[in-house]
Short mmCIF file of C-alpha atoms and ligand atoms in Angstrom, two decimals:
data_model
loop_
_atom_site.label_atom_id
_atom_site.label_comp_id
_atom_site.label_asym_id
_atom_site.label_seq_id
_atom_site.Cartn_x
_atom_site.Cartn_y
_atom_site.Cartn_z
CA MET A 1 -5.46 -24.05 -7.11
CA ILE A 2 -2.62 -21.54 -6.88
CA PRO A 3 -3.88 -18.67 -4.71
CA ILE A 4 -2.89 -15.02 -5.14
CA LEU A 5 -1.56 -15.22 -1.58
CA ASP A 6 -1.20 -18.10 0.89
CA SER A 7 -0.79 -16.71 4.42
CA LYS A 8 -0.75 -20.18 5.92
CA ARG A 9 2.64 -20.91 4.41
CA GLN A 10 4.17 -17.95 6.21
CA TYR A 11 2.83 -19.37 9.44
CA ALA A 12 5.32 -22.21 9.11
CA THR A 13 8.11 -19.65 9.49
CA ILE A 14 6.78 -17.48 12.30
CA GLY A 15 3.93 -19.45 13.86
CA GLU A 16 5.70 -21.06 16.78
CA LYS A 17 7.40 -17.86 17.90
CA ALA A 18 4.23 -15.80 17.42
CA GLU A 19 2.17 -18.26 19.47
CA LYS A 20 4.66 -17.97 22.32
CA GLU A 21 4.66 -14.16 22.24
CA VAL A 22 0.87 -13.92 21.98
CA LEU A 23 0.47 -16.27 24.93
CA GLU A 24 2.84 -14.08 26.91
CA VAL A 25 0.69 -11.01 26.15
CA MET A 26 -2.45 -12.90 27.14
CA ARG A 27 -0.91 -13.87 30.46
CA SER A 28 0.57 -10.42 31.10
CA GLY A 29 -2.73 -8.59 31.61
CA GLN A 30 -1.32 -5.66 29.54
CA TYR A 31 -3.42 -5.48 26.38
CA ILE A 32 -3.40 -1.87 25.18
CA LEU A 33 -0.47 0.52 24.59
CA GLY A 34 1.93 -1.69 26.48
CA LYS A 35 5.53 -2.73 26.04
CA ASN A 36 5.08 -4.40 22.65
CA ASN A 37 3.67 -1.20 21.13
CA LYS A 38 6.56 0.80 22.47
CA ALA A 39 9.18 -1.73 21.38
CA PHE A 40 7.66 -2.15 17.92
CA GLU A 41 7.56 1.61 17.41
CA GLU A 42 11.29 1.75 18.22
CA GLU A 43 12.15 -1.29 16.10
CA ILE A 44 10.26 -0.17 13.03
CA SER A 45 11.57 3.43 13.27
CA LYS A 46 15.05 1.98 13.16
CA TYR A 47 14.16 -0.31 10.27
CA ILE A 48 12.66 2.47 8.17
CA GLY A 49 15.20 5.09 9.20
CA VAL A 50 12.87 7.67 10.71
CA LYS A 51 12.70 9.43 14.07
CA HIS A 52 9.16 8.56 15.13
CA ALA A 53 6.60 5.83 14.53
CA VAL A 54 3.09 5.68 15.98
CA CYS A 55 1.18 2.38 16.03
CA LEU A 56 -2.44 2.69 14.91
CA ASN A 57 -5.36 0.43 14.23
CA SER A 58 -5.20 0.51 10.43
CA GLY A 59 -3.63 2.06 7.36
CA THR A 60 -6.85 3.96 6.80
CA ASP A 61 -6.51 5.55 10.24
CA ALA A 62 -2.87 6.37 9.52
CA LEU A 63 -3.95 8.34 6.44
CA HIS A 64 -6.91 9.95 8.17
CA LEU A 65 -4.94 10.97 11.26
CA ALA A 66 -2.03 12.18 9.12
CA LEU A 67 -4.41 14.61 7.44
CA ARG A 68 -5.83 15.65 10.81
CA ALA A 69 -2.34 16.16 12.24
CA LEU A 70 -1.54 18.58 9.40
CA ASN A 71 -4.84 20.44 9.99
CA ILE A 72 -6.20 19.52 6.58
CA GLY A 73 -9.98 19.68 6.45
CA LYS A 74 -12.99 21.41 4.99
CA GLY A 75 -12.23 23.66 2.03
CA ASP A 76 -8.80 22.10 1.46
CA GLU A 77 -7.70 20.10 -1.57
CA VAL A 78 -5.42 17.08 -1.57
CA ILE A 79 -3.79 15.97 -4.81
CA THR A 80 -3.76 12.20 -5.21
CA VAL A 81 -4.60 9.38 -7.63
CA ALA A 82 -7.73 7.43 -8.56
CA PHE A 83 -5.71 4.29 -9.32
CA THR A 84 -5.53 3.03 -5.73
CA PHE A 85 -7.50 1.40 -2.94
CA VAL A 86 -10.45 3.48 -1.75
CA ALA A 87 -8.91 4.11 1.70
CA THR A 88 -6.56 6.69 0.16
CA THR A 89 -9.33 9.08 -0.87
CA GLU A 90 -11.80 7.95 1.78
CA SER A 91 -9.39 9.44 4.33
CA VAL A 92 -9.39 12.75 2.49
CA GLU A 93 -13.20 12.81 2.54
CA ILE A 94 -13.34 11.73 6.22
CA VAL A 95 -11.59 14.98 7.22
CA GLY A 96 -13.89 16.97 4.93
CA ALA A 97 -11.23 17.82 2.33
CA THR A 98 -11.56 17.27 -1.43
CA PRO A 99 -9.48 14.74 -3.36
CA VAL A 100 -8.11 16.14 -6.62
CA PHE A 101 -7.03 13.44 -9.04
CA VAL A 102 -3.89 13.32 -11.15
CA ASP A 103 -3.58 10.75 -13.90
CA ILE A 104 -1.02 7.94 -13.68
CA ASP A 105 2.18 7.11 -15.49
CA GLU A 106 1.32 3.99 -17.48
CA ASN A 107 4.71 2.41 -16.85
CA THR A 108 4.52 2.48 -13.07
CA PHE A 109 0.76 2.85 -12.35
CA ASN A 110 1.79 5.66 -9.99
CA MET A 111 1.06 9.40 -9.93
CA ASP A 112 2.43 11.15 -13.03
CA ALA A 113 4.56 13.83 -11.37
CA SER A 114 4.59 15.96 -14.51
CA LYS A 115 0.82 16.46 -14.19
CA ILE A 116 0.72 17.60 -10.56
CA GLU A 117 1.37 21.32 -11.01
CA GLU A 118 -1.61 21.89 -13.31
CA LYS A 119 -3.89 20.65 -10.48
CA ILE A 120 -2.55 23.03 -7.83
CA THR A 121 -4.99 25.76 -6.71
CA PRO A 122 -4.94 28.21 -3.77
CA LYS A 123 -6.87 25.53 -1.85
CA THR A 124 -4.27 22.80 -2.32
CA LYS A 125 -2.70 21.75 0.98
CA ALA A 126 -1.01 18.45 0.29
CA ILE A 127 0.12 15.86 -2.22
CA LEU A 128 -0.73 12.25 -1.37
CA PRO A 129 1.25 9.86 -3.57
CA VAL A 130 0.56 6.12 -3.37
CA HIS A 131 3.40 3.65 -3.85
CA LEU A 132 1.09 1.18 -5.54
CA TYR A 133 1.89 -2.53 -5.82
CA GLY A 134 5.12 -1.85 -3.86
CA GLN A 135 6.55 0.39 -6.59
CA PRO A 136 8.01 3.70 -5.37
CA CYS A 137 6.73 6.96 -6.85
CA GLU A 138 9.11 9.51 -8.33
CA MET A 139 9.76 11.17 -4.99
CA ASP A 140 12.45 13.62 -6.24
CA LYS A 141 9.98 15.30 -8.56
CA ILE A 142 7.09 15.18 -6.10
CA MET A 143 9.16 16.71 -3.28
CA GLU A 144 10.48 19.42 -5.58
CA ILE A 145 6.93 20.46 -6.52
CA ALA A 146 5.80 20.29 -2.89
CA LYS A 147 8.66 22.54 -1.77
CA LYS A 148 8.09 25.02 -4.58
CA HIS A 149 4.39 25.38 -3.73
CA ASN A 150 4.73 24.94 0.03
CA LEU A 151 2.59 21.80 0.19
CA TYR A 152 2.65 18.93 2.65
CA VAL A 153 3.39 15.42 1.40
CA ILE A 154 1.71 12.36 2.90
CA GLU A 155 2.95 9.06 1.45
CA ASP A 156 0.58 6.10 1.24
CA CYS A 157 3.06 3.26 1.80
CA CYS A 158 0.42 0.67 2.65
CA GLN A 159 1.62 -1.60 -0.15
CA ALA A 160 5.27 -0.65 -0.01
CA ILE A 161 6.97 -1.40 3.29
CA GLY A 162 10.71 -1.68 2.66
CA ALA A 163 10.53 -0.19 -0.84
CA GLU A 164 13.26 2.32 -1.67
CA TYR A 165 13.69 5.30 -3.95
CA LYS A 166 17.36 6.12 -4.62
CA GLY A 167 18.47 4.20 -1.55
CA GLN A 168 16.00 5.83 0.83
CA LYS A 169 12.93 4.04 2.19
CA VAL A 170 9.54 5.31 1.05
CA GLY A 171 7.58 7.08 3.74
CA THR A 172 10.59 9.18 4.78
CA PHE A 173 10.48 11.72 1.96
CA GLY A 174 7.31 13.55 2.90
CA ASP A 175 5.97 14.88 6.19
CA ILE A 176 4.21 11.64 7.14
CA GLY A 177 4.36 8.06 5.86
CA CYS A 178 1.37 5.75 6.32
CA TYR A 179 1.53 1.98 6.55
CA SER A 180 -0.99 -0.85 6.87
CA PHE A 181 -0.44 -4.22 8.53
CA TYR A 182 -3.62 -5.74 7.12
CA PRO A 183 -2.95 -9.51 6.83
CA THR A 184 -2.42 -9.48 3.05
CA LYS A 185 0.24 -6.74 3.06
CA ASN A 186 3.95 -7.54 2.76
CA LEU A 187 4.21 -7.11 6.53
CA GLY A 188 0.82 -8.22 7.78
CA THR A 189 -0.42 -8.98 11.24
CA MET A 190 -3.23 -11.36 12.24
CA GLY A 191 -5.91 -8.72 12.41
CA ASP A 192 -5.92 -5.01 11.63
CA GLY A 193 -2.98 -2.72 12.19
CA GLY A 194 -1.39 0.47 10.90
CA LEU A 195 1.43 2.93 11.45
CA ALA A 196 2.28 6.57 10.86
CA ILE A 197 5.91 7.67 10.66
CA THR A 198 7.42 11.15 10.76
CA ASN A 199 10.62 12.99 11.57
CA SER A 200 8.67 15.77 13.28
CA GLU A 201 8.17 15.50 17.02
CA GLU A 202 5.24 17.90 16.86
CA ILE A 203 3.41 15.76 14.28
CA LYS A 204 4.19 12.61 16.23
CA ASN A 205 2.74 14.09 19.43
CA ARG A 206 -0.39 15.18 17.61
CA ILE A 207 -0.99 11.69 16.14
CA VAL A 208 -0.30 10.09 19.53
CA ALA A 209 -3.00 12.30 21.02
CA LEU A 210 -5.45 11.82 18.14
CA ARG A 211 -5.23 8.02 18.32
CA ASN A 212 -6.32 8.10 21.94
CA HIS A 213 -9.30 10.48 22.11
CA GLY A 214 -7.44 13.70 21.42
CA GLY A 215 -5.48 14.13 24.62
CA ALA A 216 -1.84 13.73 25.56
CA ILE A 217 -2.72 13.24 29.21
CA ARG A 218 -5.21 10.58 30.24
CA TYR A 219 -8.74 11.95 30.79
CA TYR A 220 -7.75 15.43 29.58
CA HIS A 221 -9.03 15.98 26.04
CA ASP A 222 -7.92 18.87 23.85
CA GLU A 223 -9.74 17.97 20.64
CA ILE A 224 -11.94 15.34 19.05
CA GLY A 225 -9.80 12.29 18.43
CA VAL A 226 -10.52 8.65 17.74
CA ASN A 227 -9.83 5.27 19.25
CA SER A 228 -7.16 3.88 16.96
CA ARG A 229 -4.75 1.97 19.13
CA LEU A 230 -2.89 -1.12 18.00
CA ASP A 231 -3.53 -3.90 20.47
CA GLU A 232 -0.62 -5.59 22.18
CA ILE A 233 -1.31 -8.98 20.62
CA GLN A 234 -0.92 -7.53 17.10
CA ALA A 235 2.16 -5.54 18.14
CA ALA A 236 3.72 -8.73 19.52
CA ILE A 237 3.06 -10.58 16.24
CA LEU A 238 4.52 -7.69 14.23
CA ARG A 239 7.66 -7.75 16.35
CA VAL A 240 8.12 -11.44 15.50
CA LYS A 241 7.63 -10.76 11.80
CA LEU A 242 9.63 -7.55 11.30
CA PRO A 243 13.07 -9.26 11.16
CA TYR A 244 11.84 -11.30 8.18
CA ILE A 245 10.52 -8.47 6.02
CA ASP A 246 13.73 -7.82 4.06
CA GLY A 247 14.07 -11.52 3.26
CA TRP A 248 10.43 -11.80 2.20
CA ASN A 249 10.70 -8.70 0.01
CA LYS A 250 13.88 -10.08 -1.56
CA GLN A 251 12.07 -13.32 -2.36
CA ARG A 252 9.21 -11.37 -3.94
CA ARG A 253 11.72 -9.57 -6.15
CA GLU A 254 13.26 -12.86 -7.20
CA HIS A 255 9.83 -14.27 -8.02
CA ALA A 256 9.07 -11.14 -10.07
CA ALA A 257 12.31 -11.59 -12.01
CA PHE A 258 11.42 -15.24 -12.62
CA TYR A 259 7.93 -14.33 -13.88
CA ASN A 260 9.54 -11.74 -16.19
CA LYS A 261 11.76 -14.48 -17.58
CA LEU A 262 8.88 -16.91 -18.02
CA PHE A 263 6.89 -14.26 -19.92
CA GLU A 264 9.80 -13.24 -22.14
CA GLY A 265 8.66 -13.13 -25.75
CA ALA A 266 5.06 -14.04 -24.89
CA GLU A 267 2.70 -12.10 -27.10
CA GLY A 268 0.07 -9.81 -25.61
CA ILE A 269 1.52 -9.76 -22.10
CA GLU A 270 3.14 -6.63 -20.70
CA THR A 271 5.22 -7.33 -17.59
CA PRO A 272 5.77 -4.73 -14.83
CA LYS A 273 8.51 -2.13 -15.21
CA GLU A 274 10.80 -0.70 -12.56
CA LEU A 275 11.99 2.88 -12.49
CA ASP A 276 15.76 3.37 -12.38
CA GLY A 277 17.07 3.67 -8.83
CA THR A 278 14.04 2.10 -7.19
CA TYR A 279 13.69 -1.00 -5.04
CA CYS A 280 10.20 -2.29 -5.74
CA VAL A 281 8.84 -4.79 -3.19
CA TYR A 282 6.18 -6.36 -5.43
CA HIS A 283 3.19 -6.30 -3.14
CA GLN A 284 1.58 -7.28 -6.42
CA TYR A 285 3.03 -8.61 -9.64
CA THR A 286 0.73 -6.94 -12.14
CA ILE A 287 0.71 -7.59 -15.87
CA LYS A 288 -1.32 -5.89 -18.60
CA VAL A 289 -3.37 -7.88 -21.08
CA GLU A 290 -6.09 -7.17 -23.63
CA ASN A 291 -9.48 -8.87 -23.05
CA ARG A 292 -8.51 -8.81 -19.38
CA ASP A 293 -11.89 -9.85 -17.96
CA GLU A 294 -12.05 -12.91 -20.20
CA VAL A 295 -8.45 -13.85 -19.37
CA HIS A 296 -9.20 -13.37 -15.69
CA LYS A 297 -12.26 -15.59 -15.83
CA MET A 298 -10.43 -18.29 -17.75
CA LEU A 299 -7.54 -18.22 -15.26
CA GLN A 300 -9.91 -18.67 -12.35
CA GLU A 301 -11.52 -21.61 -14.12
CA ASN A 302 -8.04 -23.07 -14.47
CA GLY A 303 -7.18 -22.73 -10.79
CA ILE A 304 -5.05 -19.58 -10.96
CA GLY A 305 -6.01 -17.04 -8.31
CA ALA A 306 -5.42 -13.89 -10.36
CA MET A 307 -7.04 -10.65 -9.14
CA ILE A 308 -7.95 -7.19 -10.45
CA TYR A 309 -6.63 -4.28 -8.38
CA TYR A 310 -8.82 -2.29 -8.81
CA PRO A 311 -11.79 -2.80 -11.14
CA VAL A 312 -13.24 0.75 -10.91
CA PRO A 313 -11.08 3.90 -10.66
CA LEU A 314 -12.00 6.01 -7.65
CA HIS A 315 -13.18 9.11 -9.56
CA LEU A 316 -15.93 6.94 -11.09
CA GLN A 317 -17.01 5.33 -7.80
CA LYS A 318 -20.34 6.30 -6.25
CA VAL A 319 -18.59 7.51 -3.10
CA HIS A 320 -16.95 10.33 -5.08
CA ALA A 321 -19.86 11.01 -7.44
CA HIS A 322 -20.39 14.39 -5.76
CA LEU A 323 -17.12 15.55 -7.34
CA GLY A 324 -18.93 15.37 -10.70
CA LEU A 325 -16.09 13.67 -12.56
CA LYS A 326 -17.01 11.70 -15.67
CA GLU A 327 -15.43 8.98 -17.75
CA GLY A 328 -12.65 10.48 -19.84
CA TYR A 329 -11.33 12.68 -17.01
CA LEU A 330 -8.32 10.41 -16.31
CA PRO A 331 -7.66 8.59 -19.61
CA LYS A 332 -4.60 6.59 -18.52
CA THR A 333 -6.12 5.57 -15.21
CA GLU A 334 -9.27 4.42 -16.98
CA LYS A 335 -7.39 2.59 -19.71
CA ASN A 336 -5.10 0.74 -17.31
CA THR A 337 -7.96 -0.19 -15.00
CA LYS A 338 -9.19 -2.32 -17.89
CA LEU A 339 -5.83 -3.99 -18.52
CA VAL A 340 -4.30 -4.84 -15.15
CA LEU A 341 -4.19 -8.35 -13.77
CA SER A 342 -2.27 -9.30 -10.63
CA LEU A 343 -0.83 -12.80 -10.45
CA PRO A 344 -0.08 -15.04 -7.45
CA MET A 345 2.79 -13.42 -5.52
CA PHE A 346 4.09 -14.21 -2.05
CA ALA A 347 7.47 -15.08 -0.58
CA GLU A 348 6.76 -18.81 -0.35
CA ILE A 349 5.45 -19.40 -3.90
CA THR A 350 7.44 -22.17 -5.60
CA GLU A 351 9.15 -22.18 -8.99
CA GLU A 352 6.83 -24.98 -10.09
CA GLU A 353 3.78 -22.91 -9.19
CA GLN A 354 5.16 -19.89 -11.01
CA LYS A 355 5.77 -22.01 -14.10
CA THR A 356 2.19 -23.27 -13.96
CA VAL A 357 0.86 -19.72 -13.55
CA ALA A 358 2.93 -18.39 -16.45
CA LYS A 359 2.08 -21.29 -18.75
CA THR A 360 -1.63 -20.95 -18.01
CA VAL A 361 -1.58 -17.16 -18.45
CA ILE A 362 0.20 -17.47 -21.80
CA GLU A 363 -2.34 -20.07 -22.97
CA CYS A 364 -5.36 -18.07 -21.82
CA VAL A 365 -4.08 -14.84 -23.39
CA LYS A 366 -3.50 -16.69 -26.65
CA LYS A 367 -7.00 -18.19 -26.63
CA CYS A 368 -8.65 -14.86 -25.76
CA SER A 369 -6.79 -12.99 -28.48
CA LYS A 370 -8.34 -15.15 -31.21
CA ALA A 371 -11.44 -13.42 -32.46
CA GLY A 372 -14.67 -15.08 -31.41
CA VAL A 373 -13.24 -17.29 -28.69
CA CYS A 374 -13.87 -14.88 -25.85
C1 PLP B 1 -4.49 -1.54 2.38
C2 PLP B 1 -4.40 -0.16 1.90
C3 PLP B 1 -4.87 0.92 2.65
C4 PLP B 1 -5.65 0.76 3.93
O1 PLP B 1 -5.10 -0.02 4.90
P1 PLP B 1 -6.03 -0.72 6.01
O2 PLP B 1 -5.05 -1.17 7.03
O3 PLP B 1 -6.75 -1.82 5.34
O4 PLP B 1 -6.94 0.32 6.54
C5 PLP B 1 -4.67 2.20 2.17
N1 PLP B 1 -4.07 2.42 0.99
C6 PLP B 1 -3.62 1.41 0.22
C7 PLP B 1 -2.95 1.73 -1.07
C8 PLP B 1 -3.79 0.09 0.64
O5 PLP B 1 -3.36 -0.90 -0.14
#
């Protein structure tokens, strides 16, 4: 079995150091908002190239509190995509705002910037692009539209830590960048974790207050907040892992290039594309194939842990049924939802494993393309 991700292998690299640091936290008696939180916020700000970072309990909270910090709520519209994980739009609904969906660019799976303006109404407050699979969105175009229409930009970077657009890290283009440290992400902790980044001190202060019951001073509460602190144990683990992220991302890119080579000339398999001037960090290596569900099933039977991210576009999910959007509303999103297949991808995957994956995929695609077999 070749899994889509094998977190245990990473443990060989960081386990010993992480165990030592976690033990130190356990013995310190300081478990919440302590020195590891503070140090990690400084270290990751420096890494990303941004003035402020605020540790949170999840990527979902980062998105939700980002919207709160910009006073986006009931009656407001947020332009985003349906080709993403539900947390993106769930956050919009949590604050009472309405997600407005833009179709994707089929080459990148990301928001098609040329279709944003037609969705702008007097109620639009923000654009929420998602750097899906670690692939940066076209931030030049998105920022230009945002400036022209005076809209906020919140970047969902949960799958894209370290990714760059024209030499600048994602998350630093808009007003707020949101990250997740869920264990399967490129930089994952050993529980839940998240982060919001911003160059605005005002926004930073607001998120700091919101994460801790809506008050800057202990036991003085100015507004309804939440409990979304990152615990010290997770912060300590993230501090051990952060120095490795560039190396791990580089390895992912090398593995992606190797997959591309292995699939060269293979019929019926479309490999991922990169936009010019972007540094994609391959949170997923996602191909497109016809008869995807059959290929997927056959791969699983053959020990290849391929996955579908995501099987149902968000505008057709029950949670957003109240928006009244029907099939046909986002043709490219809907079409690609039926084609995408993510293959095993992690820093430690071996060449042998990649060869096995590619060989099996090519065989399964061939079998499924013959009429009657699938
Ligand atoms: C993982 C993810 C989130 C949510 O992060 P959590 O830490 O799991 O809350 C949001 N958006 C995208 C695109 C994600 O992949």
